[in-house]
Amino acid sequence: MINSDGPGISLRLEAVTKIYSVSGEELPALRGISLAIKGGESVAIVGSSGSGKSTLLHLMGLLDRPTSGELYFGDRRVDALTPTERAVLRNRSIGFVFQNFQLIPRTSALENVEMPLLYRGMPARERQDRARELLASVGMGDRERHTSSQLSGGQQQRVAIARAMAGSPGLMLADEPTGNLDSRSAATILDLLLSLRDRFKTTLVLVTHDMEIAQHLSRTVRVRDGRLEGSP
Amino acid sequence: MTLVLLGIRSLLKNPYRSILTSLGILIGVLSVVVLTGIASGAKALVLQSIANLGPNLLVVIPGSVTDSGAQVGGGTDTTLTAEDAQAIRSQCPDIWNASGALRTAAQVQSPHANWSTVILGAEPSYLPVRDWRLARGGFFGDQEERGMARVAVLGRIVASRLFGLSDPIGKFVQINHAPFRVIGILSSKGQSPMGMNQDDMVVVPLTTLQSQIMGVTYVGVILAAATSPDRIGAARREIDGILRLRHHIPPDGRPDFEIQAMSDIAKTAGRLSLILTVLLALIASISLIVGGVGILNIMLVSVRERTREIGIRMAIGARPRDILVQFLSEAAALSFFGAMAGGAGGVLFLAGIHLAVGWPTPIPWEGLLLTVAGATLLGILFGLYPAWRASRLDPMEALRYE
């Protein structure tokens, strides 16, 4: 049985902005967002496409850095870390689930799930045992040798979820996890995400444009034009 | 270590490309190994034939050197005599022995066959000076030399051409229609550095050749053996002094002879073949560098193609260093396996040359190790830039890359 590392990470954003400059022109994606998410909380970020909701998720996931403002994991300020420090933190504390699955091509399901543990320097034996266990818990135990091209969308997303959980992260970030799936697979994936959240007590932040999905989470935050709706 | 394996594993996922990329390095290493092997084989051949002549040997040839240093008619003048050889033999403390010699071409006949070969007139001291032994029979001595005796010692090839398998000793051969009694057979000596086969020769007393065959009084060359290799310089000065005295040439005058030491020739030949080896290795290195550029090219393509994979790895927690190590191991593995295959191919190639042509092609093991290590290093160097670019990718942009 895989044990939780304890309650999830709490997040705090203060006046976060993100401005992309494309060929000299400045395109603001986030125009000052302040938000606090408690450890173990499940938050849906909703908004229309281009509202900045994905950018917000990527900033929380330390894939990108804010142009200004501050970001905290618990009490630790994390918006100005070096690429290596961010990589270590992503590896230890964050699990990503993407809309287009993002499995590594020509690589088996098992190897994909092992990967976060590999970058931690876990010995191969231990890594494989753990990855197998996780694949089994998402119902993919009989497909560990399959590569992404041999799996359906729903199956790929399950492998991706197992990979996100492999490092027992305190924070799960899901970017439209059901966006590329038919409604039946979508429901299964959502159930899987929610049950894993319950089991591991991680903080879950999920970006979606689907209000139906958002209703399954404890709180909904609405983003419009780079700002949180309801804030000035 | 795990990351290195990761790099090698991703090569195996694209086997054809990996093999084609290694091919450049393979050919580079192969040509370096083969060319240096051939060059050092040539060097060994030259040095061996010089060593055959005797490392202590000094050669005095007639002829003068002009003011500009160019030699005029070297070896064709008639200024040296057997008395000069005698003087060198008896008056130079650092000369152990010396012999005058003269050669001509002639037809030699046995009752069964005839053969066109070289007739060498030599003094009895010729054999010890050349450090040459007899295979059978004896050599002529002072008595035959003084008496212009018609005796002959046959080289291996001449003996077998004229007499086949039968024993020539005691039998007669005709040289220019005069009968000579065969008294000995020389042991095999092989090629001289000038490319002449020394076994295709008949040796007769110098006086006999001078008076009975050629009708001359000079010698073509005086061979002198120094007492030891480190006395060669002193021996050369002594010969110079004695010959100047005998030929009435003042110390600052231009001599009518020239003294060559085999050790000098060996040194020159060694230097020349070293230059040849370095030159060939340099040329071959160019193909090695081309192979390295091939790795650079493929690695750049590979990084571009796998941008999204790099993004995924980074999102999952690969540090820039991890990505660098992975791609660097790919480049290193490509060049290492290419270099190993090229080295093995080179060794086989050299062995093949040895079998086919009989050239000595010593396998240059140290050079081989150095070349394989150098080629691997080259691959890593050329892989550094693509790997560095991969490690510097922005995770967000890499993930979005299509």
XYZ file of C-alpha atoms in Angstrom:
634
model
C 0.000 0.000 0.000
C 1.294 3.458 -0.880
C 1.157 5.881 1.972
C 0.485 9.581 1.765
C 3.213 12.055 2.665
C 0.666 13.801 4.871
C -1.627 16.662 4.083
C -1.225 18.457 0.778
C 0.739 21.613 0.107
C -0.895 24.955 0.758
C -0.481 27.580 -1.963
C -0.448 31.332 -1.818
C -0.243 33.757 -4.754
C 0.201 37.462 -4.191
C -0.388 39.976 -6.968
C 1.002 37.586 -9.572
C 1.287 38.890 -13.129
C 2.572 37.261 -16.273
C 3.362 39.245 -19.371
C 4.533 37.515 -22.540
C 6.465 39.606 -24.977
C 6.027 38.403 -28.515
C 8.211 40.178 -31.079
C 8.475 43.294 -28.967
C 4.792 43.445 -28.161
C 3.701 42.867 -24.583
C 0.768 40.512 -24.090
C -0.446 40.376 -20.491
C -1.807 36.915 -19.615
C -2.282 37.470 -15.875
C -2.932 40.940 -14.526
C -2.488 40.555 -10.794
C -3.866 37.460 -9.124
C -3.971 36.901 -5.398
C -5.226 33.531 -4.263
C -4.779 31.181 -1.309
C -5.392 27.437 -1.469
C -5.341 25.397 1.728
C -3.495 22.119 2.023
C -5.715 19.245 0.860
C -8.200 21.559 -0.801
C -9.595 20.822 -4.277
C -9.970 23.854 -6.477
C -11.337 24.120 -9.982
C -10.076 27.004 -12.084
C -12.598 27.819 -14.769
C -12.695 30.356 -17.522
C -12.982 30.666 -21.276
C -10.019 29.899 -23.504
C -7.456 32.671 -23.448
C -8.563 33.790 -19.985
C -5.180 32.902 -18.496
C -6.320 29.874 -16.489
C -3.690 27.562 -17.990
C -0.954 30.134 -17.474
C -2.007 30.332 -13.834
C -1.704 26.552 -13.490
C 1.733 26.523 -15.122
C 2.956 29.192 -12.709
C 1.689 27.123 -9.764
C 3.491 24.129 -11.280
C 6.792 26.029 -11.501
C 6.955 25.387 -15.215
C 7.051 29.112 -15.733
C 7.951 32.160 -13.665
C 5.703 35.124 -12.914
C 6.669 38.522 -14.290
C 5.922 40.036 -10.902
C 4.254 39.034 -7.657
C 5.016 36.296 -5.166
C 4.248 32.595 -5.001
C 4.480 30.516 -1.833
C 4.358 26.755 -1.176
C 3.486 26.728 2.520
C 5.881 29.321 3.916
C 8.485 28.898 1.245
C 8.711 31.508 -1.461
C 9.178 29.700 -4.778
C 8.782 32.277 -7.565
C 12.466 33.165 -7.867
C 14.135 29.767 -7.734
C 16.830 28.615 -10.183
C 15.851 26.142 -12.921
C 17.504 23.321 -10.966
C 15.719 24.193 -7.693
C 12.414 24.346 -9.543
C 13.106 20.984 -11.180
C 13.789 19.387 -7.797
C 10.624 20.900 -6.337
C 8.532 19.736 -9.317
C 9.977 16.285 -8.867
C 9.321 16.134 -5.114
C 6.085 18.010 -4.659
C 4.124 18.328 -7.897
C 2.275 15.867 -10.108
C 1.085 17.023 -13.512
C -1.783 15.702 -15.586
C -2.034 17.287 -19.035
C -4.853 17.517 -21.540
C -2.803 15.712 -24.205
C -1.373 13.159 -21.709
C 2.285 13.945 -22.507
C 3.584 10.404 -22.256
C 7.084 9.924 -23.666
C 6.796 8.295 -27.084
C 8.308 4.852 -27.810
C 8.588 4.296 -24.079
C 6.600 1.765 -22.087
C 3.882 2.680 -19.602
C 6.039 1.277 -16.823
C 9.047 3.401 -17.785
C 6.852 6.487 -17.980
C 5.587 5.911 -14.441
C 9.111 5.183 -13.201
C 10.480 8.409 -14.556
C 9.828 10.800 -11.636
C 11.426 8.245 -9.317
C 14.399 7.846 -11.661
C 15.146 11.557 -11.401
C 15.081 11.167 -7.636
C 17.811 8.565 -7.855
C 15.674 5.696 -6.580
C 17.207 2.247 -7.254
C 15.750 0.433 -10.274
C 14.167 -2.434 -8.345
C 12.311 -0.226 -5.903
C 11.271 2.086 -8.726
C 9.756 -0.729 -10.768
C 7.891 -2.215 -7.811
C 6.350 1.110 -7.032
C 5.488 1.878 -10.650
C 3.822 -1.518 -11.036
C 1.774 -0.938 -7.928
C 0.624 2.436 -9.220
C -0.236 1.107 -12.667
C -2.317 -1.582 -10.989
C -4.108 0.986 -8.857
C -5.206 2.913 -11.984
C -6.298 -0.340 -13.622
C -3.424 -0.551 -16.077
C -1.492 -3.372 -14.432
C -1.835 -5.608 -17.490
C -0.478 -3.005 -19.906
C 2.854 -2.025 -18.414
C 4.831 -2.920 -21.589
C 2.553 -0.934 -23.906
C 3.768 2.332 -25.405
C 1.539 5.366 -25.790
C 0.730 4.589 -29.432
C -0.690 1.233 -28.329
C -3.052 2.776 -25.758
C -6.376 4.604 -26.076
C -6.724 8.168 -24.855
C -8.352 7.129 -21.606
C -5.659 4.514 -21.003
C -2.901 7.016 -21.728
C -4.427 9.432 -19.239
C -4.518 6.707 -16.594
C -0.833 6.029 -17.117
C -0.214 9.780 -16.904
C -2.123 9.919 -13.614
C -0.113 7.002 -12.245
C 3.038 8.883 -13.258
C 1.815 12.063 -11.564
C 1.181 10.112 -8.364
C 4.474 8.192 -8.487
C 6.383 10.734 -6.460
C 3.609 11.056 -3.811
C 3.301 14.765 -4.542
C 1.661 17.234 -2.159
C 0.154 19.082 -5.099
C -1.682 17.656 -8.112
C -2.134 19.961 -11.083
C -4.488 18.887 -13.856
C -4.820 20.917 -17.056
C -8.108 19.985 -18.762
C -7.476 16.300 -17.905
C -10.626 15.146 -19.688
C -10.511 17.625 -22.574
C -9.373 15.074 -25.144
C -11.573 12.208 -23.957
C -15.076 10.985 -24.751
C -17.626 11.475 -22.002
C -17.405 7.939 -20.623
C -13.610 7.924 -20.298
C -13.836 11.481 -18.979
C -16.074 10.365 -16.136
C -13.733 7.487 -15.271
C -10.688 9.738 -15.274
C -12.386 12.304 -13.087
C -13.437 9.585 -10.625
C -9.873 8.280 -10.585
C -8.413 11.718 -9.888
C -10.872 12.398 -7.092
C -10.420 9.009 -5.459
C -6.618 9.361 -5.553
C -6.953 12.814 -4.025
C -9.015 11.325 -1.230
C -6.589 8.530 -0.714
C -3.391 10.618 -0.717
C -4.937 13.803 0.729
C -3.080 15.922 -1.840
C -4.045 19.419 -2.825
C -5.735 19.309 -6.245
C -5.944 22.192 -8.685
C -7.828 21.416 -11.874
C -8.251 23.684 -14.871
C -11.401 23.159 -16.925
C -13.949 25.049 -18.949
C -16.613 22.505 -17.993
C -18.800 23.666 -15.061
C -20.067 20.116 -14.593
C -16.586 18.923 -13.710
C -15.934 21.972 -11.559
C -18.921 21.066 -9.394
C -17.154 17.920 -8.228
C -14.468 20.004 -6.511
C -14.799 21.850 -3.246
C -14.190 25.336 -4.628
C -14.385 27.041 -7.989
C -12.268 30.012 -8.991
C -13.218 31.912 -12.108
C -10.612 33.616 -14.285
C -11.518 36.215 -16.879
C -9.082 38.289 -18.902
C -6.200 37.595 -16.539
C -8.050 38.470 -13.340
C -10.008 36.510 -10.759
C -13.681 37.190 -11.133
C -15.190 38.988 -8.174
C -11.901 40.652 -7.206
C -11.270 44.287 -8.161
C 24.737 6.012 -14.330
C 21.019 5.528 -14.796
C 20.983 8.608 -16.988
C 23.834 7.250 -19.101
C 21.826 4.066 -19.639
C 18.842 6.236 -20.523
C 20.927 7.893 -23.247
C 22.042 4.545 -24.638
C 18.487 3.193 -24.517
C 17.154 6.046 -26.596
C 19.827 5.294 -29.205
C 18.517 1.762 -29.440
C 15.050 3.136 -30.167
C 16.450 4.589 -33.382
C 18.978 1.956 -34.463
C 19.436 2.931 -38.120
C 20.098 6.541 -37.378
C 22.501 5.585 -34.605
C 24.468 3.274 -36.873
C 24.626 5.825 -39.676
C 25.808 8.486 -37.258
C 28.517 6.232 -35.855
C 29.623 5.419 -39.384
C 31.349 8.792 -39.727
C 33.425 8.196 -36.609
C 33.986 4.581 -37.630
C 35.474 5.576 -40.981
C 37.565 8.279 -39.355
C 39.091 5.927 -36.790
C 39.542 3.218 -39.412
C 41.527 5.504 -41.692
C 43.682 6.836 -38.850
C 44.520 3.311 -37.682
C 45.168 1.923 -41.153
C 47.255 4.854 -42.380
C 49.424 5.060 -39.264
C 49.792 1.276 -39.308
C 51.011 1.346 -42.895
C 53.341 4.253 -42.184
C 54.902 2.541 -39.189
C 55.190 -0.646 -41.246
C 57.136 1.270 -43.880
C 59.328 2.742 -41.172
C 60.038 -0.674 -39.684
C 60.945 -1.973 -43.127
C 63.473 0.817 -43.774
C 65.020 0.657 -40.304
C 65.273 -3.102 -40.457
C 67.161 -3.037 -43.743
C 69.493 -0.355 -42.416
C 70.096 -2.409 -39.277
C 70.911 -5.292 -41.645
C 73.891 -3.345 -42.932
C 75.256 -2.979 -39.442
C 74.680 -0.056 -37.100
C 78.427 0.595 -36.676
C 79.036 0.835 -40.386
C 80.674 3.816 -42.063
C 80.627 4.025 -45.843
C 83.322 5.985 -47.702
C 82.462 6.789 -51.309
C 84.555 8.698 -53.806
C 83.308 11.988 -55.149
C 83.376 15.606 -54.243
C 80.948 18.125 -52.963
C 80.640 21.497 -54.672
C 80.573 24.803 -52.834
C 76.808 24.789 -52.965
C 76.778 21.433 -51.220
C 75.559 19.475 -54.227
C 77.384 16.249 -54.860
C 78.987 15.798 -58.245
C 79.237 12.282 -59.569
C 79.128 10.757 -56.123
C 80.317 7.167 -56.103
C 81.563 7.234 -59.677
C 84.970 8.826 -59.163
C 88.026 6.644 -59.030
C 89.929 8.292 -56.204
C 89.702 5.527 -53.602
C 92.064 2.556 -53.593
C 92.628 -0.644 -51.681
C 95.605 1.089 -50.044
C 93.215 3.686 -48.604
C 91.205 0.831 -47.118
C 94.380 -0.708 -45.754
C 95.369 2.621 -44.168
C 91.952 3.025 -42.561
C 92.096 -0.526 -41.295
C 95.513 -0.214 -39.720
C 95.783 3.436 -38.624
C 92.386 4.399 -37.169
C 92.141 3.467 -33.493
C 88.336 3.659 -33.529
C 87.958 1.502 -36.628
C 87.695 -2.156 -35.910
C 87.950 -3.365 -39.483
C 87.531 -2.119 -43.051
C 87.243 -3.438 -46.572
C 87.386 -1.906 -49.997
C 84.810 -3.174 -52.473
C 84.024 -2.807 -56.135
C 81.161 -4.131 -58.153
C 80.273 -4.829 -61.722
C 77.564 -6.687 -63.572
C 78.409 -9.878 -65.393
C 77.097 -13.087 -66.816
C 77.822 -16.151 -64.670
C 77.572 -19.657 -66.063
C 77.445 -23.102 -64.559
C 77.440 -26.288 -66.665
C 73.638 -26.244 -66.519
C 72.563 -22.618 -66.465
C 73.584 -19.036 -66.736
C 72.541 -16.029 -64.714
C 73.141 -12.319 -65.017
C 74.137 -10.901 -61.643
C 76.391 -8.567 -59.688
C 80.045 -9.460 -59.148
C 81.385 -7.934 -55.960
C 85.137 -7.707 -55.471
C 85.906 -7.593 -51.758
C 88.718 -8.035 -49.297
C 88.757 -10.915 -46.800
C 87.681 -8.446 -44.094
C 84.411 -7.771 -45.966
C 82.444 -10.497 -44.189
C 83.225 -9.427 -40.597
C 82.720 -5.741 -41.495
C 79.255 -6.532 -42.859
C 78.618 -8.916 -39.967
C 77.733 -11.476 -42.596
C 78.037 -15.238 -42.171
C 78.478 -18.091 -44.573
C 75.817 -20.697 -45.000
C 78.316 -23.281 -46.228
C 81.991 -23.576 -47.188
C 84.604 -20.897 -46.597
C 85.617 -17.388 -47.643
C 88.860 -16.398 -49.342
C 91.778 -15.145 -47.244
C 94.838 -12.933 -47.704
C 96.587 -15.554 -49.753
C 93.834 -15.708 -52.403
C 93.570 -11.926 -52.280
C 97.287 -11.442 -52.928
C 97.365 -14.198 -55.540
C 94.316 -12.879 -57.428
C 92.855 -16.336 -57.081
C 89.850 -17.321 -59.190
C 87.604 -18.302 -56.333
C 83.994 -17.265 -55.824
C 81.510 -17.162 -52.950
C 77.908 -17.335 -54.183
C 74.856 -15.551 -52.864
C 71.859 -17.715 -52.073
C 69.898 -16.809 -55.175
C 72.837 -17.248 -57.534
C 73.625 -20.649 -56.009
C 70.105 -21.932 -56.517
C 69.806 -20.442 -60.030
C 73.027 -22.023 -61.219
C 73.072 -25.300 -59.321
C 69.498 -25.932 -58.192
C 69.498 -28.312 -55.279
C 72.961 -29.781 -55.860
C 75.963 -28.661 -53.811
C 78.020 -26.046 -55.747
C 81.053 -26.157 -53.447
C 84.154 -27.311 -55.302
C 82.418 -26.884 -58.676
C 83.322 -24.234 -61.213
C 81.423 -21.257 -62.616
C 82.397 -19.140 -65.607
C 82.565 -15.400 -65.094
C 83.221 -13.625 -68.393
C 84.407 -17.015 -69.697
C 87.076 -17.426 -66.990
C 86.567 -20.358 -64.618
C 86.149 -19.646 -60.880
C 86.071 -22.324 -58.196
C 83.125 -22.014 -55.800
C 84.379 -22.105 -52.190
C 81.358 -20.916 -50.160
C 77.721 -19.900 -50.026
C 76.618 -16.716 -48.254
C 73.791 -16.771 -45.743
C 70.641 -14.936 -46.782
C 70.668 -11.200 -46.082
C 67.688 -9.849 -47.989
C 67.223 -6.398 -49.449
C 69.652 -3.551 -48.957
C 68.192 -0.106 -48.067
C 68.773 0.851 -51.696
C 66.403 -1.888 -52.754
C 69.014 -4.297 -54.111
C 68.676 -7.943 -53.246
C 71.954 -8.802 -51.513
C 71.475 -12.497 -52.069
C 71.696 -12.039 -55.849
C 75.472 -11.575 -55.924
C 78.815 -13.346 -56.413
C 81.778 -12.306 -54.231
C 85.306 -12.687 -55.574
C 88.646 -11.328 -54.262
C 88.981 -7.572 -54.939
C 92.321 -7.988 -56.698
C 90.881 -10.646 -58.988
C 87.969 -8.422 -60.000
C 90.206 -5.372 -60.465
C 92.883 -7.014 -62.607
C 91.218 -9.964 -64.301
C 87.671 -8.814 -64.937
C 87.571 -5.003 -64.930
C 91.178 -3.932 -65.464
C 91.136 -1.091 -62.963
C 92.981 -0.207 -59.736
C 90.399 1.779 -57.758
C 87.665 0.632 -55.383
C 84.038 1.782 -55.548
C 83.516 2.007 -51.840
C 85.269 1.439 -48.535
C 83.184 -0.057 -45.766
C 84.516 0.509 -42.254
C 83.144 -0.754 -38.968
C 83.610 1.427 -35.893
C 84.587 -0.264 -32.643
C 81.229 0.683 -31.092
C 78.195 2.807 -31.998
C 79.328 5.686 -29.762
C 82.744 5.828 -31.499
C 81.211 6.502 -34.916
C 81.899 10.259 -34.685
C 85.525 9.735 -33.758
C 85.963 7.075 -36.433
C 84.558 9.463 -39.033
C 87.105 12.170 -38.043
C 89.974 9.651 -38.182
C 89.016 8.446 -41.664
C 88.704 12.033 -42.832
C 92.183 12.865 -41.467
C 93.886 9.844 -42.997
C 92.272 10.180 -46.408
C 93.086 13.918 -46.582
C 96.692 13.116 -45.744
C 96.880 10.337 -48.338
C 95.106 12.378 -51.027
C 97.071 15.570 -50.191
C 94.009 17.621 -49.368
C 94.495 20.442 -46.836
C 92.143 20.480 -43.805
C 90.158 23.396 -45.291
C 90.135 21.966 -48.826
C 87.301 20.186 -50.521
C 87.632 16.413 -50.028
C 87.403 13.986 -52.965
C 85.473 11.493 -50.874
C 82.422 11.397 -48.696
C 81.816 9.544 -45.429
C 78.309 8.356 -44.546
C 77.421 6.705 -41.262
C 74.582 4.176 -41.336
C 73.381 5.491 -37.999
C 72.910 8.942 -39.586
C 71.007 7.440 -42.477
C 68.883 5.497 -40.025
C 68.168 8.681 -38.096
C 67.201 10.538 -41.251
C 65.000 7.679 -42.396
C 63.407 7.531 -38.932
C 62.722 11.257 -39.014
C 61.286 11.092 -42.503
C 58.946 8.264 -41.661
C 57.863 10.050 -38.477
C 56.931 13.054 -40.608
C 55.111 10.705 -42.979
C 53.232 9.085 -40.085
C 52.194 12.425 -38.597
C 51.123 13.721 -41.993
C 49.005 10.668 -42.740
C 47.480 10.769 -39.265
C 46.614 14.427 -39.771
C 44.921 13.727 -43.074
C 43.000 10.851 -41.530
C 42.035 13.061 -38.577
C 40.158 15.303 -40.967
C 37.753 12.463 -41.713
C 37.478 11.938 -37.962
C 36.456 15.578 -37.532
C 33.931 15.196 -40.340
C 32.521 12.268 -38.356
C 32.332 14.502 -35.282
C 30.444 17.133 -37.249
C 28.032 14.354 -38.276
C 27.371 13.672 -34.599
C 26.860 17.373 -33.953
C 24.372 17.520 -36.808
C 22.367 14.463 -35.776
C 22.327 15.461 -32.123
C 20.972 18.899 -33.030
C 18.233 17.263 -35.107
C 17.543 14.814 -32.313
C 17.215 17.557 -29.685
C 14.815 19.456 -31.931
C 12.776 16.357 -32.681
C 12.550 15.415 -29.031
C 11.832 18.885 -27.682
C 8.479 17.766 -26.284
C 10.059 14.727 -24.641
C 12.588 17.046 -23.011
C 9.707 19.256 -21.832
C 7.926 16.257 -20.315
C 11.084 15.117 -18.558
C 11.612 18.593 -17.170
C 7.994 18.838 -15.974
C 8.439 15.531 -14.169
C 11.545 16.800 -12.441
C 14.588 16.302 -14.663
C 17.135 18.940 -13.736
C 18.994 20.741 -16.568
C 22.012 18.671 -15.540
C 20.059 15.412 -16.005
C 19.085 16.396 -19.541
C 22.673 17.409 -20.311
C 24.029 14.084 -19.068
C 21.451 12.109 -21.031
C 22.218 13.769 -24.358
C 25.943 13.841 -23.726
C 25.891 10.097 -23.038
C 24.106 9.606 -26.333
C 26.852 11.479 -28.180
C 29.551 9.679 -26.199
C 28.002 6.267 -26.830
C 27.628 6.973 -30.553
C 31.249 8.011 -30.906
C 32.571 5.330 -28.556
C 30.907 2.455 -30.364
C 31.809 3.989 -33.725
C 35.422 4.351 -32.604
C 35.575 0.794 -31.238
C 34.152 -0.616 -34.468
C 36.534 1.554 -36.494
C 39.478 0.386 -34.377
C 38.515 -3.266 -34.788
C 38.031 -2.715 -38.527
C 41.429 -1.033 -38.730
C 43.156 -3.956 -36.996
C 41.469 -6.413 -39.365
C 42.414 -4.258 -42.343
C 46.080 -4.135 -41.281
C 46.127 -7.879 -40.685
C 44.630 -8.282 -44.163
C 47.358 -6.137 -45.725
C 49.979 -8.179 -43.895
C 48.506 -11.424 -45.211
C 47.981 -10.154 -48.750
C 51.196 -8.206 -49.416
C 53.453 -9.496 -46.656
C 54.260 -5.978 -45.477
C 55.093 -5.718 -41.816
C 52.063 -3.849 -40.470
C 52.570 -3.787 -36.723
C 49.267 -3.048 -34.978
C 49.869 0.322 -33.308
C 48.162 -0.585 -30.012
C 49.037 2.622 -28.200
C 48.014 4.710 -31.189
C 44.846 2.662 -31.422
C 43.911 3.344 -27.801
C 44.750 6.998 -28.261
C 42.673 7.227 -31.441
C 39.643 5.502 -29.917
C 39.868 7.693 -26.806
C 40.392 10.795 -28.939
C 37.445 9.987 -31.187
C 35.199 9.416 -28.177
C 36.330 12.709 -26.706
C 35.675 14.374 -30.052
C 32.135 12.970 -30.061
C 31.561 14.286 -26.540
C 32.928 17.689 -27.552
C 30.648 17.861 -30.568
C 27.755 16.570 -28.457
C 28.310 19.243 -25.837
C 26.580 22.030 -27.696
C 23.385 20.109 -28.608
C 23.202 18.694 -25.078
C 23.665 22.124 -23.599
C 20.913 23.483 -25.825
C 18.613 20.677 -24.703
C 19.325 21.399 -21.049
C 18.589 25.095 -21.488
C 15.138 24.609 -23.000
C 12.265 26.293 -21.234
C 10.010 23.524 -19.874
C 6.809 25.355 -20.791
C 7.818 26.090 -24.371
C 9.245 22.588 -24.800
C 5.957 21.042 -23.663
C 3.993 23.096 -26.180
C 6.403 22.294 -29.051
C 4.781 20.417 -31.895
